[in-house]
Short mmCIF file of C-alpha atoms in Angstrom, two decimals:
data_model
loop_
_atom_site.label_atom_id
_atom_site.label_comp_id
_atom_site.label_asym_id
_atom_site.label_seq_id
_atom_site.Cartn_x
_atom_site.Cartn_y
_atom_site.Cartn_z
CA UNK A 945 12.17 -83.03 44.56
CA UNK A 946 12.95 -81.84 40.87
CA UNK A 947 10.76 -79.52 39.26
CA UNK A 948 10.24 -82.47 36.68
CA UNK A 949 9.12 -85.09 39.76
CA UNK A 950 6.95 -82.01 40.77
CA UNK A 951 5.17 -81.77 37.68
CA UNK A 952 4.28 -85.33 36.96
CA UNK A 953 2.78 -85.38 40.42
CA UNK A 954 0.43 -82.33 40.09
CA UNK A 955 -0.51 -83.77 36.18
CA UNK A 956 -1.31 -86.80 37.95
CA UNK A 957 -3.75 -85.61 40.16
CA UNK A 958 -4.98 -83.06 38.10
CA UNK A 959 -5.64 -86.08 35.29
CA UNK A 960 -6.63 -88.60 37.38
CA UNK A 961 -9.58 -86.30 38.18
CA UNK A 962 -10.35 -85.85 34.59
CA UNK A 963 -10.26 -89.71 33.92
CA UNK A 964 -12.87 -90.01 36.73
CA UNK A 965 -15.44 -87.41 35.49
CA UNK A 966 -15.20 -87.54 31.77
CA UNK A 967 -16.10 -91.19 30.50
CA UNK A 968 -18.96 -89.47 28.33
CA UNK A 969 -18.61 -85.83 27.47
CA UNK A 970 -21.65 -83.59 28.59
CA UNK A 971 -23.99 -81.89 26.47
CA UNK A 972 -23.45 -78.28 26.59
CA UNK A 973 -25.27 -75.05 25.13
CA UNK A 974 -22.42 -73.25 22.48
CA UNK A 975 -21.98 -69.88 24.84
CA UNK A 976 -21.48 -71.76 27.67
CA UNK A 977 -18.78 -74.32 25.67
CA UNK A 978 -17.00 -70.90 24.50
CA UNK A 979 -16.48 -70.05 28.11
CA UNK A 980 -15.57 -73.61 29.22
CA UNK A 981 -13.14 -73.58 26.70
CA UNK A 982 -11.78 -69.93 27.88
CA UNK A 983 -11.50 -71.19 31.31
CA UNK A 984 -9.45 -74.19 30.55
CA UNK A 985 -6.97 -72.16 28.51
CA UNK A 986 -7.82 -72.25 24.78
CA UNK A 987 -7.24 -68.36 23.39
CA UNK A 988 -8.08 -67.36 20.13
CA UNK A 989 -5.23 -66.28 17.17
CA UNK A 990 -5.45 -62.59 17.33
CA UNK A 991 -6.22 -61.51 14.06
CA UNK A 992 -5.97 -57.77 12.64
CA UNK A 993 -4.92 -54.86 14.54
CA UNK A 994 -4.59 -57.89 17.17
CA UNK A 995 -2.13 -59.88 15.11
CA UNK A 996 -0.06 -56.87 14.02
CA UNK A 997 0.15 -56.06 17.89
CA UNK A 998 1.62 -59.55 18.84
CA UNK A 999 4.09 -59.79 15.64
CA UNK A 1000 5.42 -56.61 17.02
CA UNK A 1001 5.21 -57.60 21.02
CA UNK A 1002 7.18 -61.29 19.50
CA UNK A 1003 9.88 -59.00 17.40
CA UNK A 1004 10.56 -56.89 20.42
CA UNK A 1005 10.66 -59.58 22.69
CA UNK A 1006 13.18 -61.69 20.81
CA UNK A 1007 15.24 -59.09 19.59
CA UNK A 1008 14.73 -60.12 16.10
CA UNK A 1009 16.41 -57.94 13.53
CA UNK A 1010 18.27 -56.09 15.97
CA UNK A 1011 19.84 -53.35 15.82
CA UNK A 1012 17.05 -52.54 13.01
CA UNK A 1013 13.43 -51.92 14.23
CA UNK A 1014 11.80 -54.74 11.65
CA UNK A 1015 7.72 -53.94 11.26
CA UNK A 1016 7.80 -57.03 8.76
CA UNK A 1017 7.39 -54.61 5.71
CA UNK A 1018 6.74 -56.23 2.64
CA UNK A 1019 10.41 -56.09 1.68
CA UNK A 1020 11.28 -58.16 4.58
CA UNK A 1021 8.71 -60.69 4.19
CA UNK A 1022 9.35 -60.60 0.92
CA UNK A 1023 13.48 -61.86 1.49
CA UNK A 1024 12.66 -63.68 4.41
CA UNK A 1025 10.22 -65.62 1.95
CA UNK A 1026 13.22 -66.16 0.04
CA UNK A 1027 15.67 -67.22 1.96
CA UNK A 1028 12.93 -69.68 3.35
CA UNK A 1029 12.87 -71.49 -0.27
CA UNK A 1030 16.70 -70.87 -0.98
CA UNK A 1031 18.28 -74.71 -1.00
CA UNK A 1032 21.69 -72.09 -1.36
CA UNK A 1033 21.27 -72.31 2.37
CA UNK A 1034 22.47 -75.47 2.69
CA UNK A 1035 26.04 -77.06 2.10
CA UNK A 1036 24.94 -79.24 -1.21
CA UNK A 1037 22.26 -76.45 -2.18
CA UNK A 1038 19.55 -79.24 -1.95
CA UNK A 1039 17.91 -78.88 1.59
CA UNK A 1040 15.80 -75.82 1.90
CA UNK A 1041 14.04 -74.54 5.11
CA UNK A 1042 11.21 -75.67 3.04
CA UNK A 1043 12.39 -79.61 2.03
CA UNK A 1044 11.14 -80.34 6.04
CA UNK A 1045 8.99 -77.72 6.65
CA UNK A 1046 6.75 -77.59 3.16
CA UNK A 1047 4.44 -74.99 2.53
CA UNK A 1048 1.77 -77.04 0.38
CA UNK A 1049 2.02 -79.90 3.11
CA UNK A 1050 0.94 -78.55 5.80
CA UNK A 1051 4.08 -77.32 7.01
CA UNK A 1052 5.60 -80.37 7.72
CA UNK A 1053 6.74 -83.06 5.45
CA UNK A 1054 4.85 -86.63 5.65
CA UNK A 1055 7.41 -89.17 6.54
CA UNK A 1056 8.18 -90.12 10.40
CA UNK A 1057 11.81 -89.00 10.40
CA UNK A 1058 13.83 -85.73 9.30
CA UNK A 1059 16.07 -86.42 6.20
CA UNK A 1060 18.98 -84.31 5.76
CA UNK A 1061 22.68 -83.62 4.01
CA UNK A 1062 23.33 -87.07 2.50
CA UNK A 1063 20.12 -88.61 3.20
CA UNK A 1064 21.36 -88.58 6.74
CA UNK A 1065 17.61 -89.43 8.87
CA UNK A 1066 17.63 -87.54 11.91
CA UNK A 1067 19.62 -89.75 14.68
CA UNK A 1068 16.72 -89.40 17.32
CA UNK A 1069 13.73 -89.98 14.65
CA UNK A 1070 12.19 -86.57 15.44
CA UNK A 1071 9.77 -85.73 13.39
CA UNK A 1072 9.33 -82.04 11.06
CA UNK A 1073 6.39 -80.23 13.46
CA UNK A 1074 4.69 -77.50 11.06
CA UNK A 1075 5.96 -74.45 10.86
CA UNK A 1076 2.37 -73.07 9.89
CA UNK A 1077 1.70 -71.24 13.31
CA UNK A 1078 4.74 -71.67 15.46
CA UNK A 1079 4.89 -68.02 16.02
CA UNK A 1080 2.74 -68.83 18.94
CA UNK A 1081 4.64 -71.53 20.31
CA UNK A 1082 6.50 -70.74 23.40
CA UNK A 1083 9.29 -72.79 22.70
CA UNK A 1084 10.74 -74.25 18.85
CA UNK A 1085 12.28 -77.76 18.72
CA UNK A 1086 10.88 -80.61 20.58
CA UNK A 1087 13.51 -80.06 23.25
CA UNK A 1088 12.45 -76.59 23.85
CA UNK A 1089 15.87 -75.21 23.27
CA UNK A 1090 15.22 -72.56 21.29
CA UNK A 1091 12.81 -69.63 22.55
CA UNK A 1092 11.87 -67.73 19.05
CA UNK A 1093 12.09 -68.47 15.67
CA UNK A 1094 15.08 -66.47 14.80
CA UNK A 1095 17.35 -69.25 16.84
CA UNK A 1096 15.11 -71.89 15.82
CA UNK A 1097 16.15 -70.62 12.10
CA UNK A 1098 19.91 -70.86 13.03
CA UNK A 1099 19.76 -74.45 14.01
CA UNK A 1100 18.91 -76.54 11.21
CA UNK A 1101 21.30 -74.48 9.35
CA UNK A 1102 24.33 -75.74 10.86
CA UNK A 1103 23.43 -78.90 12.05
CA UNK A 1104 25.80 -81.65 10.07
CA UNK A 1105 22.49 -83.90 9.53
CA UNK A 1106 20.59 -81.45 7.91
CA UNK A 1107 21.47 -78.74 6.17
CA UNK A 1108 25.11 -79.34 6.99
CA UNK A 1109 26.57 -75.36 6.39
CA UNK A 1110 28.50 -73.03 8.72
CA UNK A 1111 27.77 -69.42 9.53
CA UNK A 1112 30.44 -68.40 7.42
CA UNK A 1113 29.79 -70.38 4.41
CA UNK A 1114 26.08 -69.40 3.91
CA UNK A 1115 27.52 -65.72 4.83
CA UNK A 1116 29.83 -65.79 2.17
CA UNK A 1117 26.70 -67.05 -0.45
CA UNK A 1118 24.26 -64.68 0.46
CA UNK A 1119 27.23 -61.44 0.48
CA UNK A 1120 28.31 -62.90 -3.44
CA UNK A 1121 25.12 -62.46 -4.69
CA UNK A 1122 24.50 -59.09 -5.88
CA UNK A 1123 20.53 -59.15 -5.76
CA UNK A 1124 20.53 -60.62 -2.15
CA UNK A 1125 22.79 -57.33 -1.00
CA UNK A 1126 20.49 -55.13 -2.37
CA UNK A 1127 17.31 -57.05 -1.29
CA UNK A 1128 18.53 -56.88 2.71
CA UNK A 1129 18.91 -52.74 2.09
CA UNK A 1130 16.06 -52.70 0.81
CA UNK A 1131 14.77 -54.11 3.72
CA UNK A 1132 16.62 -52.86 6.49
CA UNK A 1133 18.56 -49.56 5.05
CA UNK A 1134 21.64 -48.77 2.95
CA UNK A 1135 23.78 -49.22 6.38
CA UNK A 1136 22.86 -52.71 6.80
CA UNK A 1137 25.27 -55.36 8.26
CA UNK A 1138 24.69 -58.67 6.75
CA UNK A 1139 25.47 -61.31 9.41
CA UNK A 1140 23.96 -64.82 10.31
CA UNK A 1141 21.60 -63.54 12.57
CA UNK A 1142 19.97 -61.44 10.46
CA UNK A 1143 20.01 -63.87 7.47
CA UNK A 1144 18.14 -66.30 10.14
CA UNK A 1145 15.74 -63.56 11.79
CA UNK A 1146 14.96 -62.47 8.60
CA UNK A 1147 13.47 -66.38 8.35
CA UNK A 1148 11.41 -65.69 11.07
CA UNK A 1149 9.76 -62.31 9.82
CA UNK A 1150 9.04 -64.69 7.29
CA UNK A 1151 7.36 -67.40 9.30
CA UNK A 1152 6.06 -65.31 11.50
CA UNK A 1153 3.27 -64.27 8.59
CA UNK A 1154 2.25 -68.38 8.31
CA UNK A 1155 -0.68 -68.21 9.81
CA UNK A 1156 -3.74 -70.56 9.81
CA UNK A 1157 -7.35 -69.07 11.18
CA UNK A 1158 -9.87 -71.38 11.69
CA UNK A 1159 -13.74 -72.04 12.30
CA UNK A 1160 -12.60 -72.32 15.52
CA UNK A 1161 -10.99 -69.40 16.09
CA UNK A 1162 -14.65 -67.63 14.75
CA UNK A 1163 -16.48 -69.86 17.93
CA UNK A 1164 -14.37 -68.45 20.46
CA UNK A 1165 -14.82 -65.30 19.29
CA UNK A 1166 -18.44 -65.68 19.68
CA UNK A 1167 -20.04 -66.92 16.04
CA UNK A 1168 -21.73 -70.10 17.95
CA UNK A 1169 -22.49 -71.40 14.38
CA UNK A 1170 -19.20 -71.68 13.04
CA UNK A 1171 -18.57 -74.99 14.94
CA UNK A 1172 -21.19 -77.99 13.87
CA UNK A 1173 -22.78 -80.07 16.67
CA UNK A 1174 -20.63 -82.89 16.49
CA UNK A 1175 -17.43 -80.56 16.23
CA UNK A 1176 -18.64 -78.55 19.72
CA UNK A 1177 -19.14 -82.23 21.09
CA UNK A 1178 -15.65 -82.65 20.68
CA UNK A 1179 -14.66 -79.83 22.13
CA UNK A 1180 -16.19 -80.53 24.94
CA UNK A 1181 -14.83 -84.23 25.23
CA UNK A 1182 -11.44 -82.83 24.27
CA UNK A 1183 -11.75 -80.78 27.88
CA UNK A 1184 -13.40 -82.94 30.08
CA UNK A 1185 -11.04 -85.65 29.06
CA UNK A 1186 -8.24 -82.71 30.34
CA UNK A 1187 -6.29 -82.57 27.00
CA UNK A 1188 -6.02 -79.00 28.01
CA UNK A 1189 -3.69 -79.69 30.35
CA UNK A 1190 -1.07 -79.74 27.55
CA UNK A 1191 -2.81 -78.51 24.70
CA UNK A 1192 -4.00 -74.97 25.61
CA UNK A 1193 -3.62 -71.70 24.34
CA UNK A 1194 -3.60 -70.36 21.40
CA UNK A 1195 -1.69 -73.09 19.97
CA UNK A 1196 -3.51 -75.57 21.42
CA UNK A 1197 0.06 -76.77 22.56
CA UNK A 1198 3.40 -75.08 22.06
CA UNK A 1199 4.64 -75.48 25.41
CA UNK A 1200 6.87 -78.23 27.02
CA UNK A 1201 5.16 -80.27 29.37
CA UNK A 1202 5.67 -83.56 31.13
CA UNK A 1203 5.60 -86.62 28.15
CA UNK A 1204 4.40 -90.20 29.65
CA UNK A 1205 3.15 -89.40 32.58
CA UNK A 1206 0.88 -92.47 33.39
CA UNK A 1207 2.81 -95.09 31.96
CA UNK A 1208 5.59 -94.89 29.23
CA UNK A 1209 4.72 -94.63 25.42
CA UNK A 1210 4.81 -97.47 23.60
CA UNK A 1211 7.29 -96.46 21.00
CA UNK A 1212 9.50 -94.50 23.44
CA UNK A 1213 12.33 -96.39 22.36
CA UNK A 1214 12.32 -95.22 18.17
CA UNK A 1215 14.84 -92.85 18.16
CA UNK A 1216 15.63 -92.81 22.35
CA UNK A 1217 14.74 -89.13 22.44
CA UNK A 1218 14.22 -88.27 25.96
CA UNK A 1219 12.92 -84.51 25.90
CA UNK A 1220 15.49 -82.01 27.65
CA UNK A 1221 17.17 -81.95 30.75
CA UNK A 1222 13.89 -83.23 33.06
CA UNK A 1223 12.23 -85.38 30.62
CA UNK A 1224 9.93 -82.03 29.35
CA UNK A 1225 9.02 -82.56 25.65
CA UNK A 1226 7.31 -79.91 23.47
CA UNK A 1227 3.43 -80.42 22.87
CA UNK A 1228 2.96 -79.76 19.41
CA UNK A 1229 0.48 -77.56 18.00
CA UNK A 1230 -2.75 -78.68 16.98
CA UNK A 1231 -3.64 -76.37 14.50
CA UNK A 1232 -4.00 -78.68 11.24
CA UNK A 1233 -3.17 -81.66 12.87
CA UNK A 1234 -4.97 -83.65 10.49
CA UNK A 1235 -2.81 -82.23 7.56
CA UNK A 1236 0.68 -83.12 9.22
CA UNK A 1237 0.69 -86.93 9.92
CA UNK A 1238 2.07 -88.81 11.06
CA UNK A 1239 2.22 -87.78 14.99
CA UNK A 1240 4.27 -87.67 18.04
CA UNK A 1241 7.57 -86.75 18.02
CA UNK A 1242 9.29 -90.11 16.22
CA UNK A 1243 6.56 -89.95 13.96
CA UNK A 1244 4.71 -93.90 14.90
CA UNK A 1245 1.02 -93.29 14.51
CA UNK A 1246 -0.68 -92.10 11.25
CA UNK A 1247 -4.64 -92.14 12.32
CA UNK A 1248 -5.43 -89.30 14.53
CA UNK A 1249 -7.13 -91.37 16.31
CA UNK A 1250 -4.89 -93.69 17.43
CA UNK A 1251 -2.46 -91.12 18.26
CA UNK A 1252 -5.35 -90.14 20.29
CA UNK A 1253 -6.41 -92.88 22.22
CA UNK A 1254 -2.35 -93.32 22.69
CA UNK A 1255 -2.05 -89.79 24.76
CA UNK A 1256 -5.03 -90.61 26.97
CA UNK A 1257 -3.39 -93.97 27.96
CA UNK A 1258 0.25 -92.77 28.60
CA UNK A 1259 -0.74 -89.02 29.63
CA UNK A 1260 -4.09 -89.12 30.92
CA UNK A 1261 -4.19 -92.79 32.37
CA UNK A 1262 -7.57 -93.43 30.83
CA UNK A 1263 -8.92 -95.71 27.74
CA UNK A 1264 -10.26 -93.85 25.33
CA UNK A 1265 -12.71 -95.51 22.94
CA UNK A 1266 -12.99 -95.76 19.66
CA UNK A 1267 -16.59 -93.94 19.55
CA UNK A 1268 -14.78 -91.32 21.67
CA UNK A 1269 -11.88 -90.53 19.63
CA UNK A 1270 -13.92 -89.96 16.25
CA UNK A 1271 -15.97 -87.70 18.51
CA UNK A 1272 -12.45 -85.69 19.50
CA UNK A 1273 -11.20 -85.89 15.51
CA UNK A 1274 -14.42 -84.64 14.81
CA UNK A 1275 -13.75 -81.05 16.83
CA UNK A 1276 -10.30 -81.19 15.28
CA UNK A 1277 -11.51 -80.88 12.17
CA UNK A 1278 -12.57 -77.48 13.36
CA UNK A 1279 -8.99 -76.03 13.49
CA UNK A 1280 -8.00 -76.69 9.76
CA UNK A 1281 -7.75 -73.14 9.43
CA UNK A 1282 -7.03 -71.17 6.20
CA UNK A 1283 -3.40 -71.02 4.95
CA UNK A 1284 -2.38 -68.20 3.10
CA UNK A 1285 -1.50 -67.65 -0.37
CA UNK A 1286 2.10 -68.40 -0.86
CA UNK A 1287 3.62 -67.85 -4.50
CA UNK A 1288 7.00 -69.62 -4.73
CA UNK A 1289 9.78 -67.13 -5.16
CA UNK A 1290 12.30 -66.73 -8.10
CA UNK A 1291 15.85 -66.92 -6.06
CA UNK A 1292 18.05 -64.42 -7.39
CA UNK A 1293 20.80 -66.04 -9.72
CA UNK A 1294 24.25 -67.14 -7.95
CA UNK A 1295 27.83 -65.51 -9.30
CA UNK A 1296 31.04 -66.54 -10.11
CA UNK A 1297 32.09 -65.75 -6.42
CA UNK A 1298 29.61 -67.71 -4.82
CA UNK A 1299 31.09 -70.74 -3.22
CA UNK A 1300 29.80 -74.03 -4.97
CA UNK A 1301 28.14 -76.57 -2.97
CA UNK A 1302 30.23 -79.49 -1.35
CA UNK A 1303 28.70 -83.29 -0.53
#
């Protein structure tokens, strides 16, 4: 048996079990709800002292910046921030990291498919997931193949639908412009080797600072008022229904998990993507869901609450009603959290070296 025939099984029975005992969702006092929640998974976003811990535990981890020892100064931030916005990164110095990922959009971009070098739409109709947030993912892409944001950086980069450059191109841009030489000693010392890597790391110090809060986060940490009464009734629906069993953690999601487990989706075959290897797919985040439709990974549904009813059909083999799924949007308004203040950068001005774009 493969580990992915394994895992549909035990989400079967674990689901099935769910779908029996959660056709209404039960009243519940607010502490008790906070420790439901606990129990089935859902973690707070560390904040302070808490936050600055876990950057540092992620950094480590992922070896990001390495050989340097990166404590995401403001001078890194600050370049990372930069080359986030810099279209320079891309072979026709039109596509950004922020074109599909946009900062004042929730992170994502609002149409169902990618668009890249030459208007090129991504050839498996995935859909941009936020970036707000996805330093607590476990896994970047919907395939799961890359395991930090550093690599997840890398990718786009040099992939020929969308931002179409090599290594050694964007390399060669970044080490002819003056400012950007100085800006990555700055940040990382006088001896500082410039390489891809660290152009694409230095991303991900970057993103790593995107961070959303929430009303939410304030309930689990106790503040039983921060959720309304309708909101902590969809928590509690969004539990007993077993959404957790993919959406957990601090993330609410993040993690790959098995995708149509019940019965297969009903737009499965827009774009053919299959997940990886044994059908896993990425849950995405639901940290400001409602600002990033439309939903799933080809992008089909725009209400919430179709998307909604869809995953308790194909995942949780139960029909979720109409009443039902208001009552779940209704909690999910709880995690719009509060994005930071971003103030668009001021790229530092190419050179005569700097190689031109190509189309």
């Amino acid at each position: 048996m493969t580990p992915f025939a394994l895992t549909r099984i035990i989400a079967m029975l674990g689901l099935s079990i769910a779908a029996i005992t959660a056709n209404q969702a039960t009243p519940i006092q607010p502490k008790e709800l906070i420790e439901k929640a606990k129990k089935a998974g859902l973690k707070p976003m560390p904040q302070g002292k808490e936050l600055a811990a876990y950057q540092q535990e992620q950094i480590k981890k992922h070896k990001l910046a390495a050989p340097y020892k990166p404590t995401l100064t403001h001078a890194q931030v600050e370049l990372g921030k930069k080359l986030y916005f810099d279209p320079r990164l891309s072979k026709s110095n039109l596509i950004s990291c922020n074109t599909c990922h946009n900062l004042g959009l929730g992170g994502a971009d609002m149409v169902p498919t990618a668009i890249g070098h030459k208007w090129q739409a991504n050839p498996s109709h995935l859909n941009s997931p936020s970036v707000y947030n996805s330093m607590f993912n476990s896994v970047q892409f919907w395939d799961g193949r890359a395991g930090d944001l550093g690599h997840q950086a890398q990718g786009p980069i040099e992939n020929p639908v969308e931002m179409a450059a090599t290594a050694k191109e964007i390399l060669a841009r970044i080490q002819s412009i003056p400012a950007y030489v100085n800006e990555f000693k700055a940040a990382y010392g006088n001896n500082v080797k410039i390489d891809f890597k660290l152009i694409a790391d230095t991303i991900a110090l970057f993103e790593m600072t995107l961070n959303t809060p929430s009303r939410y986060d304030d309930f689990l940490n106790g503040n039983v008022k921060a959720l309304s009464k309708e909101e902590q009734a969809g928590l509690n629906m969004f539990i007993d229904k077993g959404c957790t069993a993919c959406h957990t953690d601090i993330n609410l999601g993040g993690s790959m998990q098995a995708f149509s487990v019940v019965k297969p989706y009903k737009f499965a075959k827009v774009g053919g993507f299959k997940g990886d290897a044994n059908g896993m797919v990425k849950a995405p985040s639901l940290r400001n869901v409602l600002d990033t439709a439309p939903y799933f990974h080809n992008g089909q549904y725009w209400d919430i609450k179709d998307a909604i009813k869809e995953m308790g059909s194909i995942q949780l083999g139960i029909a979720i009603s109409d009443q039902e799924a208001q009552t779940i949007e209704k909690f999910f308004q709880s995690l719009n959290g509060k994005y930071p203040a971003v103030i668009y950068p001021i790229l530092p001005a190419s050179t005569a070296a700097t190689p031109k774009p190509a189309f």
